[in-house]
């Protein structure tokens, strides 16, 4: 798709469609592991499928690079780890998706990588780290504390280093419509398309995107080796989700902004974190007991892990071992497509 001619929202709808007379407008779900000998592709784990490629074309167009689809968001991190040499130094935010920190901590414990954690908001510390580490794993906004990391400043610092450390950005919360880290200097963007891209909590899916052909090949080779390939249906559903991302994001963000401002005024709420846009809010109650009580008292908003779907979800994050350092009463709130006044009614009743 012509990136200069068509806007991102248009490309989210139009990219990755078969072209030409008689072609279906939607890429078919191709549940094939193998293809007739002598063609462009032989085996899907190695050569991809038309369904994966349609999704990759669309997300690649939005992020500005070559996309590779994976079985899950965490599989994209596994692929990034796979292409690093043994002993590579990696910096990761102290507050960021617990699963990602868990994978990196495991690689550290096993001697595969040397991993350090940095405060997401301490830009100077990240800039200093660029001089010594090989990879800066950023996530912005962060899960679940919604910190904003200065991607541009950190990527600019990394670009001046002779050893060329790679900046990788987990763009799951921002989405490819909200932020394009490659244009901010990142080398690789990753997504858990399980979340907002899919948008319906009915699949697991991940994507990497890079503008560097060599890195794109390395990541694709890592997928071939690791075997974390997406399912045919999941890739198709992910692309279907992407088609409506713009309207979901706009509507759910509008509701999130409204609810964040109302929560901030509620006497039971100690603190509200909302970066000003996006569908995610984190609000704090005084302690774990009160937060658990509120989560259990909600009747419309479901208490469940995950985020980014059309249905609103809450979760007290500190119950997870990997998020035990998050404030005990912090509730992560993924705002869905329900009527925001109904969501507020549910919150008010639960907050008592
Ligand atoms: N990145 C972020 C920011 C996440 O929130 C998650 C999951 O919650 C992941 C990555 C991992 O994605 P997946 O569950 O699709 O493997």
Short mmCIF file of C-alpha atoms and ligand atoms in Angstrom, two decimals:
data_model
loop_
_atom_site.label_atom_id
_atom_site.label_comp_id
_atom_site.label_asym_id
_atom_site.label_seq_id
_atom_site.Cartn_x
_atom_site.Cartn_y
_atom_site.Cartn_z
CA UNK A 1 0.00 0.00 0.00
CA UNK A 2 1.17 3.51 -0.77
CA UNK A 3 2.21 4.84 2.66
CA UNK A 4 2.54 8.37 1.32
CA UNK A 5 -0.89 8.45 -0.23
CA UNK A 6 -3.16 6.66 2.24
CA UNK A 7 -3.60 7.43 5.93
CA UNK A 8 -2.92 4.78 8.61
CA UNK A 9 -6.62 4.26 9.29
CA UNK A 10 -7.21 3.64 5.59
CA UNK A 11 -4.29 1.22 5.38
CA UNK A 12 -5.57 -0.68 8.43
CA UNK A 13 -8.71 -1.36 6.38
CA UNK A 14 -7.26 -1.76 2.88
CA UNK A 15 -3.80 -3.34 3.22
CA UNK A 16 -3.28 -7.07 2.88
CA UNK A 17 -6.23 -7.71 0.57
CA UNK A 18 -5.86 -9.96 -2.47
CA UNK A 19 -5.93 -7.85 -5.64
CA UNK A 20 -7.35 -8.48 -9.09
CA UNK A 21 -10.57 -9.53 -10.75
CA UNK A 22 -12.16 -12.58 -9.20
CA UNK A 23 -9.97 -12.53 -6.09
CA UNK A 24 -11.76 -12.65 -2.73
CA UNK A 25 -11.57 -9.29 -0.95
CA UNK A 26 -10.55 -11.07 2.25
CA UNK A 27 -7.54 -13.33 2.27
CA UNK A 28 -8.68 -16.94 2.70
CA UNK A 29 -7.89 -18.91 5.86
CA UNK A 30 -5.23 -21.26 4.50
CA UNK A 31 -4.79 -24.16 6.94
CA UNK A 32 -1.86 -25.70 5.07
CA UNK A 33 1.42 -27.05 6.43
CA UNK A 34 2.69 -28.00 2.99
CA UNK A 35 2.38 -26.83 -0.61
CA UNK A 36 2.79 -28.62 -3.95
CA UNK A 37 6.44 -28.96 -4.89
CA UNK A 38 7.95 -26.56 -7.41
CA UNK A 39 6.14 -23.37 -6.27
CA UNK A 40 7.22 -20.33 -4.24
CA UNK A 41 6.63 -22.06 -0.93
CA UNK A 42 7.18 -25.60 0.23
CA UNK A 43 6.44 -25.76 3.98
CA UNK A 44 4.55 -23.14 5.96
CA UNK A 45 6.81 -23.02 9.04
CA UNK A 46 9.65 -22.00 6.73
CA UNK A 47 7.92 -20.17 3.91
CA UNK A 48 4.80 -18.67 5.50
CA UNK A 49 1.23 -18.84 4.25
CA UNK A 50 -0.95 -16.37 2.31
CA UNK A 51 -2.98 -15.72 5.50
CA UNK A 52 0.04 -14.84 7.63
CA UNK A 53 1.42 -12.71 4.82
CA UNK A 54 -1.76 -10.64 4.49
CA UNK A 55 -1.57 -9.81 8.22
CA UNK A 56 2.16 -9.11 7.94
CA UNK A 57 1.61 -6.82 4.98
CA UNK A 58 -1.03 -4.79 6.83
CA UNK A 59 0.85 -4.43 10.14
CA UNK A 60 4.13 -3.84 8.29
CA UNK A 61 2.48 -1.03 6.35
CA UNK A 62 1.29 0.64 9.58
CA UNK A 63 4.57 0.31 11.47
CA UNK A 64 6.76 1.06 8.42
CA UNK A 65 8.74 -2.16 8.03
CA UNK A 66 8.77 -5.89 7.38
CA UNK A 67 6.43 -7.72 9.75
CA UNK A 68 6.65 -11.34 10.87
CA UNK A 69 3.69 -13.00 12.56
CA UNK A 70 4.25 -15.27 15.56
CA UNK A 71 2.12 -17.58 17.70
CA UNK A 72 1.93 -15.07 20.57
CA UNK A 73 3.36 -11.81 21.85
CA UNK A 74 5.82 -13.61 24.08
CA UNK A 75 7.08 -15.62 21.07
CA UNK A 76 8.33 -12.35 19.58
CA UNK A 77 10.52 -11.80 22.64
CA UNK A 78 11.77 -15.39 22.39
CA UNK A 79 12.75 -14.66 18.77
CA UNK A 80 14.57 -11.45 19.78
CA UNK A 81 16.43 -13.37 22.50
CA UNK A 82 17.23 -16.10 19.95
CA UNK A 83 19.05 -13.67 17.64
CA UNK A 84 21.23 -12.26 20.46
CA UNK A 85 24.64 -13.79 21.11
CA UNK A 86 25.20 -15.63 24.39
CA UNK A 87 26.23 -13.14 27.08
CA UNK A 88 24.54 -10.16 25.41
CA UNK A 89 23.55 -7.38 27.83
CA UNK A 90 19.89 -6.38 27.89
CA UNK A 91 18.11 -3.60 29.82
CA UNK A 92 14.40 -3.91 30.61
CA UNK A 93 12.03 -1.58 32.52
CA UNK A 94 11.42 -2.49 36.18
CA UNK A 95 7.75 -1.94 35.46
CA UNK A 96 6.75 -3.66 32.20
CA UNK A 97 4.85 -6.81 31.24
CA UNK A 98 5.71 -9.37 33.92
CA UNK A 99 5.87 -12.19 31.36
CA UNK A 100 8.53 -10.37 29.34
CA UNK A 101 10.59 -9.67 32.46
CA UNK A 102 10.14 -13.32 33.40
CA UNK A 103 11.55 -14.56 30.07
CA UNK A 104 14.53 -12.21 30.39
CA UNK A 105 15.11 -13.14 34.06
CA UNK A 106 15.13 -16.79 33.05
CA UNK A 107 17.68 -16.09 30.30
CA UNK A 108 19.77 -14.24 32.91
CA UNK A 109 19.60 -17.06 35.47
CA UNK A 110 20.56 -19.64 32.87
CA UNK A 111 23.58 -17.57 31.81
CA UNK A 112 22.19 -16.91 28.32
CA UNK A 113 21.95 -13.10 28.79
CA UNK A 114 23.00 -10.43 31.29
CA UNK A 115 19.83 -8.54 32.17
CA UNK A 116 19.47 -5.35 34.19
CA UNK A 117 16.29 -3.50 35.12
CA UNK A 118 15.88 0.27 34.83
CA UNK A 119 13.21 2.67 36.02
CA UNK A 120 11.02 3.35 32.94
CA UNK A 121 10.88 7.09 33.64
CA UNK A 122 14.60 7.56 34.28
CA UNK A 123 15.60 8.59 30.76
CA UNK A 124 19.15 9.48 31.85
CA UNK A 125 19.68 5.96 33.20
CA UNK A 126 18.53 4.52 29.84
CA UNK A 127 20.80 6.89 27.94
CA UNK A 128 23.74 5.83 30.14
CA UNK A 129 22.81 2.17 29.66
CA UNK A 130 22.95 2.61 25.86
CA UNK A 131 26.73 2.90 26.24
CA UNK A 132 27.05 -0.54 27.80
CA UNK A 133 24.17 -2.81 26.79
CA UNK A 134 23.47 -4.56 23.49
CA UNK A 135 19.71 -4.30 23.58
CA UNK A 136 17.27 -1.89 25.22
CA UNK A 137 13.88 -3.53 25.63
CA UNK A 138 11.33 -0.71 25.96
CA UNK A 139 7.59 -0.84 26.51
CA UNK A 140 5.54 2.34 26.37
CA UNK A 141 3.06 2.85 27.89
CA UNK A 142 4.13 0.20 30.36
CA UNK A 143 2.02 -2.65 31.65
CA UNK A 144 0.53 -2.16 34.25
CA UNK A 145 1.82 1.19 35.57
CA UNK A 146 1.27 3.16 32.33
CA UNK A 147 4.63 4.91 32.50
CA UNK A 148 5.75 6.64 29.32
CA UNK A 149 9.29 5.93 28.15
CA UNK A 150 11.13 8.52 26.08
CA UNK A 151 11.71 6.25 23.07
CA UNK A 152 13.08 9.04 20.85
CA UNK A 153 15.71 10.23 23.32
CA UNK A 154 16.84 6.70 24.14
CA UNK A 155 16.96 5.63 20.48
CA UNK A 156 18.91 8.80 19.62
CA UNK A 157 21.45 7.98 22.35
CA UNK A 158 21.70 4.38 21.13
CA UNK A 159 22.34 5.53 17.57
CA UNK A 160 25.48 7.43 18.61
CA UNK A 161 27.08 4.34 20.18
CA UNK A 162 29.81 2.62 18.16
CA UNK A 163 28.54 -0.84 19.22
CA UNK A 164 25.05 0.05 17.86
CA UNK A 165 22.77 -1.29 20.61
CA UNK A 166 19.32 -2.25 19.37
CA UNK A 167 16.23 -0.52 20.68
CA UNK A 168 13.19 -2.80 20.74
CA UNK A 169 9.76 -1.42 21.63
CA UNK A 170 6.79 -3.45 22.82
CA UNK A 171 4.05 -1.35 21.23
CA UNK A 172 1.14 -3.46 22.45
CA UNK A 173 -0.56 -0.76 24.54
CA UNK A 174 -0.11 2.06 22.02
CA UNK A 175 -1.02 -0.06 18.92
CA UNK A 176 0.37 0.61 15.43
CA UNK A 177 -2.18 3.43 15.04
CA UNK A 178 -1.17 5.20 18.24
CA UNK A 179 2.62 5.15 17.94
CA UNK A 180 5.19 4.03 15.33
CA UNK A 181 8.45 3.34 17.19
CA UNK A 182 10.46 2.63 14.01
CA UNK A 183 9.93 6.27 13.02
CA UNK A 184 11.22 7.22 16.50
CA UNK A 185 14.50 5.38 15.97
CA UNK A 186 13.70 1.86 17.26
CA UNK A 187 15.18 -1.10 15.39
CA UNK A 188 12.35 -3.55 16.12
CA UNK A 189 8.73 -3.18 17.21
CA UNK A 190 6.87 -6.08 18.78
CA UNK A 191 3.17 -6.58 19.44
CA UNK A 192 1.02 -8.90 21.39
CA UNK A 193 -1.76 -8.90 18.78
CA UNK A 194 -3.65 -10.97 21.36
CA UNK A 195 -4.63 -7.58 22.81
CA UNK A 196 -5.83 -4.55 20.86
CA UNK A 197 -5.05 -5.68 17.32
CA UNK A 198 -7.16 -8.82 17.75
CA UNK A 199 -9.51 -6.85 19.96
CA UNK A 200 -11.89 -9.63 20.99
CA UNK A 201 -9.94 -11.78 23.50
CA UNK A 202 -10.37 -14.79 21.21
CA UNK A 203 -6.83 -15.47 19.98
CA UNK A 204 -3.12 -15.52 20.76
CA UNK A 205 -0.90 -13.78 18.21
CA UNK A 206 2.30 -11.73 17.99
CA UNK A 207 4.18 -9.65 15.43
CA UNK A 208 7.66 -8.23 15.01
CA UNK A 209 8.32 -5.36 12.61
CA UNK A 210 11.65 -3.94 11.50
CA UNK A 211 12.73 -1.72 8.61
CA UNK A 212 16.10 -3.52 8.44
CA UNK A 213 16.04 -6.35 5.88
CA UNK A 214 18.81 -8.27 7.66
CA UNK A 215 17.00 -8.08 11.00
CA UNK A 216 13.74 -9.08 9.34
CA UNK A 217 15.39 -12.18 7.90
CA UNK A 218 17.00 -12.99 11.26
CA UNK A 219 13.63 -12.75 13.03
CA UNK A 220 11.92 -14.87 10.38
CA UNK A 221 14.71 -17.46 10.69
CA UNK A 222 14.19 -17.40 14.47
CA UNK A 223 10.50 -18.18 13.87
CA UNK A 224 11.45 -21.06 11.60
CA UNK A 225 13.86 -22.44 14.22
CA UNK A 226 11.62 -21.83 17.22
CA UNK A 227 8.47 -22.98 15.44
CA UNK A 228 6.25 -20.39 17.16
CA UNK A 229 4.13 -19.91 14.05
CA UNK A 230 0.63 -18.43 14.16
CA UNK A 231 -2.44 -20.55 13.51
CA UNK A 232 -4.25 -19.91 10.22
CA UNK A 233 -7.45 -18.88 11.99
CA UNK A 234 -5.60 -16.69 14.49
CA UNK A 235 -3.77 -14.79 11.75
CA UNK A 236 -7.05 -14.28 9.90
CA UNK A 237 -8.85 -13.11 13.04
CA UNK A 238 -5.95 -10.79 13.85
CA UNK A 239 -6.27 -9.16 10.45
CA UNK A 240 -10.03 -8.94 10.84
CA UNK A 241 -9.47 -7.24 14.20
CA UNK A 242 -7.03 -4.77 12.67
CA UNK A 243 -9.73 -3.59 10.23
CA UNK A 244 -11.74 -2.06 13.10
CA UNK A 245 -8.85 -1.03 15.35
CA UNK A 246 -9.28 2.65 14.52
CA UNK A 247 -12.90 2.89 15.68
CA UNK A 248 -12.39 0.63 18.70
CA UNK A 249 -9.37 2.62 19.79
CA UNK A 250 -11.14 5.96 19.34
CA UNK A 251 -14.30 4.90 21.16
CA UNK A 252 -12.64 2.94 23.97
CA UNK A 253 -10.10 5.73 24.51
CA UNK A 254 -12.90 8.29 24.79
CA UNK A 255 -14.56 6.15 27.46
CA UNK A 256 -11.22 5.57 29.22
CA UNK A 257 -10.52 9.32 29.40
CA UNK A 258 -13.97 9.96 30.86
CA UNK A 259 -13.71 7.16 33.42
CA UNK A 260 -10.14 8.13 34.39
CA UNK A 261 -11.27 11.67 35.19
CA UNK A 262 -14.26 10.43 37.22
CA UNK A 263 -12.17 7.85 39.10
CA UNK A 264 -9.66 10.58 39.97
CA UNK A 265 -12.44 12.42 41.80
CA UNK A 266 -13.77 9.42 43.69
CA UNK A 267 -12.98 9.56 47.42
CA UNK A 268 -11.96 5.86 47.62
CA UNK A 269 -9.41 6.15 44.82
CA UNK A 270 -5.87 7.05 45.93
CA UNK A 271 -4.32 7.57 42.51
CA UNK A 272 -5.24 7.28 38.82
CA UNK A 273 -2.68 6.64 36.11
CA UNK A 274 -3.87 7.48 32.61
CA UNK A 275 -1.43 8.67 29.94
CA UNK A 276 -4.03 10.93 28.28
CA UNK A 277 -4.89 8.47 25.51
CA UNK A 278 -5.42 4.78 25.01
CA UNK A 279 -7.79 2.24 26.48
CA UNK A 280 -5.82 1.39 29.62
CA UNK A 281 -6.22 2.94 33.08
CA UNK A 282 -4.54 1.94 36.34
CA UNK A 283 -6.25 3.15 39.51
CA UNK A 284 -5.16 2.55 43.04
CA UNK A 285 -7.16 1.74 46.14
CA UNK A 286 -5.54 1.97 49.59
CA UNK A 287 -4.72 -1.73 49.89
CA UNK A 288 -5.02 -5.19 48.33
CA UNK A 289 -8.13 -6.12 50.34
CA UNK A 290 -10.12 -3.12 49.14
CA UNK A 291 -8.95 -3.63 45.56
CA UNK A 292 -9.92 -7.32 45.66
CA UNK A 293 -13.29 -6.42 47.12
CA UNK A 294 -13.98 -3.93 44.32
CA UNK A 295 -12.89 -6.38 41.59
CA UNK A 296 -15.19 -9.04 43.07
CA UNK A 297 -18.11 -6.59 43.41
CA UNK A 298 -18.12 -5.51 39.76
CA UNK A 299 -20.90 -7.20 37.80
CA UNK A 300 -20.56 -5.82 34.25
CA UNK A 301 -16.80 -5.31 34.17
CA UNK A 302 -15.22 -8.75 34.31
CA UNK A 303 -12.39 -9.60 36.63
CA UNK A 304 -9.89 -11.36 34.37
CA UNK A 305 -6.34 -11.05 33.15
CA UNK A 306 -5.49 -9.70 29.65
CA UNK A 307 -6.66 -6.50 28.01
CA UNK A 308 -7.50 -4.69 24.79
CA UNK A 309 -10.73 -6.49 23.96
CA UNK A 310 -14.18 -5.05 23.32
CA UNK A 311 -15.18 -6.14 26.84
CA UNK A 312 -13.96 -4.25 29.92
CA UNK A 313 -11.63 -6.16 32.24
CA UNK A 314 -10.03 -5.42 35.61
CA UNK A 315 -7.19 -7.12 37.40
CA UNK A 316 -5.33 -6.37 40.63
CA UNK A 317 -1.85 -6.89 39.25
CA UNK A 318 0.20 -7.33 42.42
CA UNK A 319 -1.32 -10.79 42.91
CA UNK A 320 1.12 -12.00 40.21
CA UNK A 321 4.54 -13.00 41.52
CA UNK A 322 6.19 -11.02 38.69
CA UNK A 323 4.24 -7.87 39.63
CA UNK A 324 4.58 -8.12 43.41
CA UNK A 325 6.43 -4.77 43.40
CA UNK A 326 3.44 -2.97 41.85
CA UNK A 327 1.34 -1.03 44.43
CA UNK A 328 -0.79 -3.66 46.22
CA UNK A 329 -4.07 -1.83 45.56
CA UNK A 330 -3.41 -1.07 41.86
CA UNK A 331 -6.19 -2.24 39.55
CA UNK A 332 -5.43 -2.43 35.84
CA UNK A 333 -8.55 -1.49 33.91
CA UNK A 334 -8.92 -2.28 30.22
CA UNK A 335 -11.83 -0.13 29.05
CA UNK A 336 -14.06 -1.78 26.48
CA UNK A 337 -16.83 -0.79 24.11
CA UNK A 338 -19.72 -0.88 26.56
CA UNK A 339 -21.67 2.31 27.24
CA UNK A 340 -19.29 4.32 29.49
CA UNK A 341 -22.21 5.36 31.71
CA UNK A 342 -22.94 1.69 32.40
CA UNK A 343 -19.28 1.13 33.20
CA UNK A 344 -19.38 4.06 35.60
CA UNK A 345 -22.55 2.74 37.28
CA UNK A 346 -20.83 -0.61 37.80
CA UNK A 347 -17.70 1.08 39.20
CA UNK A 348 -19.67 3.37 41.52
CA UNK A 349 -21.66 0.44 42.93
CA UNK A 350 -18.52 -1.65 43.44
CA UNK A 351 -16.55 1.21 44.99
CA UNK A 352 -19.43 1.66 47.42
N1 LIG B 1 3.48 -7.48 25.88
C1 LIG B 1 2.54 -6.92 26.66
C2 LIG B 1 2.60 -5.45 26.93
C3 LIG B 1 1.55 -7.70 27.23
O1 LIG B 1 0.62 -7.12 28.01
C4 LIG B 1 1.53 -9.09 26.96
C5 LIG B 1 0.50 -9.96 27.57
O2 LIG B 1 -0.24 -9.56 28.44
C6 LIG B 1 2.52 -9.63 26.14
C7 LIG B 1 3.47 -8.80 25.61
C8 LIG B 1 2.56 -11.10 25.85
O3 LIG B 1 1.63 -11.40 24.87
P1 LIG B 1 0.98 -12.84 24.64
O4 LIG B 1 0.16 -13.14 25.83
O5 LIG B 1 0.24 -12.68 23.36
O6 LIG B 1 2.11 -13.81 24.52
#
